[in-house]
Short mmCIF file of C-alpha atoms in Angstrom, two decimals:
data_model
loop_
_atom_site.label_atom_id
_atom_site.label_comp_id
_atom_site.label_asym_id
_atom_site.label_seq_id
_atom_site.Cartn_x
_atom_site.Cartn_y
_atom_site.Cartn_z
CA MET A 22 49.34 55.49 129.90
CA LYS A 23 46.54 57.53 131.59
CA LEU A 24 43.12 59.46 131.12
CA LEU A 25 42.96 62.85 130.10
CA LYS A 26 40.87 65.53 131.92
CA ASN A 27 39.25 68.48 129.80
CA THR A 28 41.09 70.97 130.86
CA ASP A 29 44.51 68.83 130.17
CA PHE A 30 43.77 69.89 126.54
CA HIS A 31 44.16 74.13 127.15
CA SER A 32 47.86 73.36 127.59
CA HIS A 33 50.13 74.73 124.74
CA TYR A 34 51.02 72.58 121.75
CA ASP A 35 53.94 72.85 118.90
CA MET A 36 52.84 70.10 117.08
CA ILE A 37 49.07 68.83 116.24
CA VAL A 38 49.18 65.34 114.03
CA PHE A 39 45.43 64.35 112.07
CA CYS A 40 46.05 60.32 112.03
CA HIS A 41 43.50 57.85 110.41
CA LEU A 42 45.20 55.18 113.10
CA ARG A 43 44.69 54.46 116.45
CA TRP A 44 47.41 54.80 118.72
CA ASP A 45 46.26 51.39 120.42
CA PHE A 46 46.01 49.91 117.10
CA VAL A 47 48.70 48.40 114.68
CA TYR A 48 52.53 50.05 115.95
CA GLN A 49 53.75 51.56 113.04
CA ARG A 50 55.11 54.58 111.07
CA PRO A 51 53.08 57.07 112.88
CA GLN A 52 54.09 56.21 116.41
CA HIS A 53 57.58 55.60 115.26
CA LEU A 54 57.91 59.31 114.29
CA ILE A 55 55.89 60.87 116.60
CA SER A 56 57.59 59.11 119.78
CA ARG A 57 60.95 60.96 118.56
CA MET A 58 59.07 63.59 117.82
CA SER A 59 58.02 63.89 120.50
CA GLU A 60 61.37 64.76 122.17
CA ASP A 61 61.07 68.49 120.47
CA PHE A 62 57.73 69.08 120.45
CA LYS A 63 54.84 69.32 122.20
CA ILE A 64 52.60 66.84 120.77
CA LEU A 65 48.25 66.60 120.31
CA VAL A 66 47.57 63.73 118.28
CA VAL A 67 43.76 64.32 116.82
CA GLU A 68 42.21 60.30 115.62
CA GLU A 69 39.24 59.81 113.74
CA PRO A 70 35.75 60.12 115.52
CA ILE A 71 34.05 58.66 118.08
CA GLY A 72 30.90 59.43 117.94
CA LYS A 73 29.15 62.02 120.86
CA ARG A 74 29.01 60.95 124.71
CA ASP A 75 26.29 62.00 126.22
CA HIS A 76 28.87 62.70 128.71
CA SER A 77 30.22 66.20 128.94
CA GLU A 78 34.07 64.81 129.51
CA LEU A 79 36.68 64.66 126.36
CA GLN A 80 38.33 61.35 125.20
CA GLY A 81 41.80 61.36 125.56
CA LEU A 82 44.93 59.33 126.86
CA ALA A 83 48.19 61.37 127.45
CA VAL A 84 51.09 58.67 126.52
CA SER A 85 53.33 60.56 127.95
CA GLU A 86 53.84 63.72 129.30
CA SER A 87 54.65 65.59 125.85
CA ILE A 88 52.34 62.93 123.54
CA HIS A 89 48.22 63.15 123.94
CA ILE A 90 45.72 61.51 122.34
CA LEU A 91 42.12 63.13 121.55
CA GLN A 92 39.57 60.95 120.30
CA PRO A 93 37.14 63.57 119.22
CA THR A 94 33.67 63.36 120.37
CA ILE A 95 32.32 63.98 117.48
CA ASP A 96 30.09 61.94 114.95
CA HIS A 97 31.33 63.35 111.34
CA ILE A 98 35.40 64.06 110.72
CA GLN A 99 33.68 67.62 109.41
CA GLU A 100 32.70 68.32 112.17
CA LEU A 101 36.13 68.64 113.40
CA GLY A 102 37.82 72.15 112.58
CA SER A 103 34.73 73.65 114.29
CA PHE A 104 35.19 70.51 117.49
CA LEU A 105 38.88 71.39 118.41
CA LYS A 106 38.47 75.61 118.39
CA LYS A 107 36.68 74.95 120.67
CA ILE A 108 39.01 73.35 123.28
CA LEU A 109 41.93 74.13 122.06
CA LYS A 110 43.29 77.30 124.08
CA ALA A 111 45.76 78.77 120.89
CA GLN A 112 44.20 78.88 117.64
CA VAL A 113 48.12 78.86 115.69
CA PHE A 114 50.50 76.30 115.66
CA GLN A 115 53.84 75.83 115.16
CA VAL A 116 53.42 72.27 112.71
CA GLY A 117 50.29 70.91 111.79
CA TRP A 118 51.12 66.63 109.89
CA PHE A 119 48.72 64.76 108.36
CA TYR A 120 48.58 61.65 107.93
CA SER A 121 44.78 61.64 106.14
CA ALA A 122 43.62 63.98 103.17
CA ALA A 123 40.49 63.37 105.06
CA PHE A 124 41.10 65.92 107.90
CA ILE A 125 41.61 68.68 105.62
CA ASP A 126 38.32 70.59 106.70
CA VAL A 127 40.69 71.74 109.36
CA LEU A 128 42.21 74.21 107.77
CA ASN A 129 39.48 76.30 107.82
CA TYR A 130 39.42 77.03 111.65
CA LEU A 131 43.28 76.17 112.41
CA ASP A 132 46.26 78.07 111.34
CA PHE A 133 49.88 76.20 111.16
CA VAL A 134 53.18 77.77 110.60
CA VAL A 135 54.10 74.45 108.84
CA ILE A 136 51.99 71.60 106.86
CA ILE A 137 53.42 68.13 106.44
CA TYR A 138 51.57 65.31 104.48
CA ASP A 139 53.60 62.02 105.69
CA CYS A 140 52.06 60.11 103.09
CA MET A 141 52.55 56.42 104.69
CA ASP A 142 49.44 54.91 101.84
CA GLU A 143 47.38 55.81 98.90
CA LEU A 144 44.28 55.05 101.05
CA SER A 145 42.30 56.62 98.42
CA LEU A 146 43.23 52.97 96.90
CA PHE A 147 42.02 50.90 100.44
CA LYS A 148 38.58 48.39 100.57
CA GLY A 149 35.88 51.01 101.99
CA ALA A 150 38.31 54.42 101.26
CA SER A 151 35.80 57.59 100.73
CA HIS A 152 35.22 59.16 96.87
CA GLN A 153 35.59 62.78 97.99
CA LEU A 154 39.32 60.85 99.04
CA ILE A 155 41.47 62.34 96.00
CA GLU A 156 40.24 65.89 95.34
CA GLN A 157 40.97 66.01 99.33
CA GLU A 158 44.40 65.08 98.86
CA GLN A 159 44.43 67.41 95.72
CA SER A 160 43.78 70.01 98.54
CA LEU A 161 46.02 68.71 101.04
CA LEU A 162 48.69 68.65 98.60
CA ALA A 163 47.94 72.80 97.82
CA ALA A 164 48.23 73.35 101.23
CA ALA A 165 50.74 71.51 102.22
CA ASP A 166 54.79 73.02 102.93
CA VAL A 167 56.27 69.69 102.93
CA VAL A 168 55.36 65.81 101.01
CA TYR A 169 57.24 63.19 103.32
CA THR A 170 56.64 60.10 101.57
CA GLY A 171 56.79 56.00 102.99
CA GLY A 172 58.20 54.22 100.11
CA LYS A 173 59.93 55.13 96.36
CA SER A 174 56.45 54.05 94.41
CA LEU A 175 54.68 56.80 96.55
CA TYR A 176 57.82 59.17 95.82
CA GLU A 177 57.43 59.01 92.22
CA ALA A 178 53.75 59.00 92.21
CA LYS A 179 53.25 62.32 94.67
CA ARG A 180 56.50 64.12 93.73
CA GLU A 181 54.75 64.74 89.71
CA LYS A 182 51.96 66.24 92.69
CA HIS A 183 54.22 68.70 95.01
CA HIS A 184 57.20 70.46 94.20
CA ASN A 185 58.38 69.46 97.67
CA VAL A 186 58.58 65.95 98.38
CA HIS A 187 61.51 63.48 100.44
CA CYS A 188 61.68 60.27 99.98
CA PHE A 189 61.27 58.60 103.85
CA PRO A 190 60.90 54.60 103.26
CA SER A 191 59.96 52.94 106.46
CA SER A 192 62.79 52.24 109.03
CA VAL A 193 63.47 49.96 111.96
CA ASP A 194 64.07 49.81 115.60
CA GLN A 195 66.86 46.97 115.42
CA ASP A 196 67.33 47.02 119.14
CA HIS A 197 63.49 46.04 119.56
CA PHE A 198 63.54 43.21 116.81
CA GLU A 199 67.61 42.33 117.19
CA LYS A 200 67.70 38.31 116.97
CA ASN A 201 70.33 38.38 119.75
CA GLY A 202 68.18 39.91 122.17
CA LYS A 203 66.29 38.48 124.76
CA LYS A 204 64.58 35.43 124.36
CA ASP A 205 61.11 35.09 126.43
CA GLU A 206 59.53 32.18 127.02
CA LEU A 207 57.73 30.42 124.50
CA PRO A 208 53.95 32.33 124.60
CA LEU A 209 51.36 29.66 124.88
CA ASP A 210 49.33 29.87 121.80
CA LEU A 211 52.91 28.39 120.29
CA GLN A 212 53.13 25.87 121.95
CA SER A 213 51.02 23.46 120.72
CA ILE A 214 51.70 24.47 117.13
CA PRO A 215 54.23 21.97 115.55
CA LYS A 216 57.55 22.90 113.76
CA PRO A 217 58.37 24.39 110.78
CA ILE A 218 56.60 28.10 111.58
CA VAL A 219 56.05 30.13 107.97
CA GLY A 220 54.71 33.19 110.53
CA TYR A 221 53.37 36.83 109.41
CA TYR A 222 51.99 39.43 111.82
CA GLY A 223 50.35 42.35 110.35
CA VAL A 224 46.53 44.06 109.45
CA ILE A 225 45.13 41.00 107.93
CA ASP A 226 43.00 42.68 105.17
CA GLU A 227 42.43 42.95 101.71
CA ARG A 228 46.37 43.40 101.28
CA ILE A 229 46.47 39.67 101.85
CA ASP A 230 46.35 37.24 98.96
CA LEU A 231 43.82 34.38 101.25
CA ASP A 232 44.10 32.63 98.04
CA LEU A 233 48.04 32.10 97.84
CA LEU A 234 47.66 31.25 101.77
CA GLU A 235 45.12 28.76 101.26
CA MET A 236 47.11 27.12 98.21
CA SER A 237 50.13 26.70 100.08
CA ALA A 238 48.89 26.07 103.00
CA LEU A 239 47.49 22.85 101.26
CA LYS A 240 50.51 22.48 99.02
CA MET A 241 52.37 22.06 102.00
CA PRO A 242 51.07 20.81 105.64
CA GLU A 243 53.98 19.10 107.37
CA VAL A 244 54.02 23.16 107.82
CA SER A 245 52.34 25.01 110.10
CA PHE A 246 50.99 28.99 108.65
CA VAL A 247 51.07 31.17 111.84
CA MET A 248 48.78 34.65 110.41
CA ILE A 249 49.15 37.72 114.43
CA GLY A 250 46.89 40.76 113.29
CA PRO A 251 43.96 42.13 113.88
CA ILE A 252 40.93 41.06 110.97
CA CYS A 253 39.94 43.88 108.82
CA LYS A 254 37.48 45.27 106.16
CA ILE A 255 37.22 41.53 105.21
CA GLU A 256 35.62 38.94 107.29
CA GLU A 257 35.66 36.22 109.35
CA GLU A 258 34.49 33.87 106.72
CA ASP A 259 36.53 34.86 104.47
CA LEU A 260 39.69 33.52 105.63
CA PRO A 261 41.17 29.98 104.63
CA LYS A 262 40.72 27.30 107.31
CA ALA A 263 43.28 24.18 107.15
CA LYS A 264 44.55 22.74 109.41
CA ASN A 265 47.79 23.70 109.43
CA ILE A 266 46.56 27.72 109.09
CA PHE A 267 46.72 28.96 112.56
CA TYR A 268 45.05 32.68 113.82
CA LEU A 269 46.36 33.75 116.30
CA GLY A 270 45.13 37.08 116.75
CA MET A 271 46.94 40.98 117.88
CA LYS A 272 49.98 41.17 119.09
CA THR A 273 51.62 44.16 121.11
CA TYR A 274 54.53 45.74 119.96
CA GLU A 275 56.66 44.34 123.19
CA GLN A 276 55.50 41.16 122.33
CA LEU A 277 56.68 40.55 118.51
CA PRO A 278 59.96 40.34 118.84
CA THR A 279 59.58 36.65 121.19
CA TYR A 280 56.32 35.53 118.18
CA LEU A 281 58.92 36.64 115.20
CA ASN A 282 61.85 34.96 117.08
CA GLU A 283 59.79 31.65 117.14
CA PHE A 284 59.42 32.01 112.99
CA ASP A 285 61.34 29.67 110.93
CA PHE A 286 60.43 32.21 107.24
CA ALA A 287 59.23 34.89 107.92
CA MET A 288 56.42 35.88 104.87
CA MET A 289 54.94 38.87 103.32
CA PRO A 290 52.10 36.40 101.21
CA PHE A 291 50.29 40.12 99.81
CA ALA A 292 48.23 40.31 96.50
CA LEU A 293 49.41 41.75 93.91
CA ASN A 294 46.50 44.81 94.09
CA ASP A 295 45.69 48.56 93.72
CA SER A 296 45.19 48.02 97.70
CA THR A 297 48.95 47.35 97.73
CA LYS A 298 50.39 49.13 94.79
CA PHE A 299 51.84 51.69 96.70
CA ILE A 300 52.80 49.79 100.18
CA SER A 301 56.47 49.95 101.53
CA PRO A 302 55.66 46.80 104.27
CA THR A 303 57.45 48.17 107.31
CA LYS A 304 57.72 44.37 108.69
CA THR A 305 60.91 44.25 105.66
CA LEU A 306 63.14 45.11 108.38
CA GLU A 307 62.43 43.76 111.39
CA TYR A 308 62.15 40.52 109.59
CA MET A 309 65.52 41.03 108.54
CA CYS A 310 66.77 42.30 112.19
CA ALA A 311 65.51 38.82 113.48
CA GLY A 312 67.59 37.15 110.87
CA LYS A 313 64.80 35.62 109.06
CA PRO A 314 64.59 34.23 105.48
CA ILE A 315 62.06 36.76 104.31
CA ILE A 316 59.24 34.95 101.54
CA SER A 317 57.33 37.82 99.90
CA THR A 318 54.78 38.54 96.67
CA LYS A 319 55.94 40.64 94.28
CA ILE A 320 55.41 43.69 96.16
CA LYS A 321 56.91 46.72 93.61
CA ASP A 322 59.20 48.27 96.56
CA VAL A 323 60.07 44.89 97.86
CA VAL A 324 61.06 43.58 94.32
CA ARG A 325 63.56 47.37 94.08
CA ASP A 326 64.99 46.81 97.10
CA TYR A 327 65.19 43.75 98.46
CA SER A 328 65.20 41.21 95.19
CA ASN A 329 69.05 40.34 96.47
CA CYS A 330 67.75 38.42 99.56
CA ILE A 331 64.41 38.14 99.34
CA ASN A 332 63.13 34.82 98.62
CA LEU A 333 59.93 36.16 95.73
CA ILE A 334 57.11 34.52 94.99
CA GLU A 335 54.42 33.96 92.65
CA ASP A 336 52.27 30.82 93.41
CA GLU A 337 52.32 28.63 95.93
CA ASN A 338 54.67 26.26 93.63
CA ASP A 339 57.06 28.81 94.43
CA PHE A 340 56.84 29.51 98.11
CA TYR A 341 56.76 25.68 97.94
CA LYS A 342 60.85 26.53 96.26
CA ALA A 343 61.17 28.76 98.49
CA VAL A 344 60.33 26.88 101.81
CA ASN A 345 62.85 23.91 100.46
CA GLU A 346 65.33 26.35 98.39
CA PRO A 347 65.74 29.31 100.42
CA LYS A 348 68.15 31.91 99.41
CA SER A 349 71.42 31.38 101.20
CA GLY A 350 73.78 34.33 102.53
CA TYR A 351 70.96 36.76 102.81
CA GLU A 352 72.29 38.00 106.43
CA GLN A 353 75.62 39.74 105.15
CA HIS A 354 73.03 41.31 102.27
CA TYR A 355 70.76 42.02 105.75
CA ASP A 356 73.37 43.53 107.53
CA GLN A 357 74.62 45.96 104.66
CA ILE A 358 70.70 47.22 104.80
CA LEU A 359 69.81 47.23 108.76
CA LYS A 360 73.60 49.94 108.81
CA GLN A 361 71.53 53.01 106.80
CA THR A 362 68.61 53.11 108.66
CA SER A 363 66.52 53.42 112.10
CA TRP A 364 63.39 55.53 112.99
CA ASP A 365 65.83 58.18 115.12
CA ILE A 366 68.10 59.03 112.21
CA THR A 367 64.56 59.48 109.71
CA ALA A 368 63.07 61.32 112.36
CA SER A 369 65.70 63.63 113.02
CA LYS A 370 66.33 64.00 109.09
CA MET A 371 62.18 65.23 109.19
CA SER A 372 62.75 67.94 111.66
CA GLN A 373 65.38 69.15 110.24
CA ILE A 374 63.48 70.10 107.16
CA ILE A 375 60.72 71.64 109.43
CA LYS A 376 63.46 73.43 111.03
CA VAL A 377 64.40 74.84 107.55
CA ILE A 378 61.15 75.77 106.39
CA ALA A 379 60.14 77.04 109.96
#
């Protein structure tokens, strides 16, 4: 990626995406979809404000010729609409794509032919969420032409609030995670970790059941529990400490298949709380691509779609049983599931809906 100058943002954009997640953070739904949408649209991704700067240069990156990232140099998100109106050459754009209702005020300054709300999470239930977010979402739903949801539970929640809701669960780039793909050299931080490994990758935050992780590690001292990903909204001192729990930090999307390949089991130790009530974990299908037996707590969408092939648990005793007596025949189920999904298919279907509306 290269740095952008002020004048670079004067170019024409077909789509403006408003996203609460940084592009260079964990690679997930927004990056997968926007990268594919950029084949048909020139896209500006607007992130949350980073604060005012002493210099006059805008903060931005070019992911490619058709994807620009803008990190607004303002203090408050409420200033974003007027900020964009000053720096963008046009004031009317073909598509406005929202990942968070916190950006709703920009609609007072910019016009879009089509407004899309891609609801990947129930953000109002996350730790530290603004109390205004529910009201802001009501405004976004009133303005949106179409709503996409990242899972079935979210679809069921939003279809009562909008007339044009489509369920697009998280998908997968199978070639990237394929178990038979090129095997790279074993990473240094895995070389000293004894097998078997039960591994997780993703954000480590209030959605993780830390008590379950600790109790399971204590019950199975011969098993290594590997946690990969950034720590967010919780403190490091909150993390369980045990000789067989290893925190390896954040890895790039390109590195993940190498680490996943070394897992003997892949886990999703999510707590059952408000922040996980509507989640549909992207990593489920990625774990399947690698052919790993999966151990998961009873997240609603996971239970509904994958109970025939995933080891579902409630406590450390269930976890112990899943490691020692995992379900058999799961790979056949994985193959059937993976044949029906890809990010390419999802992005194509979303684009078709946009074309019909526009």
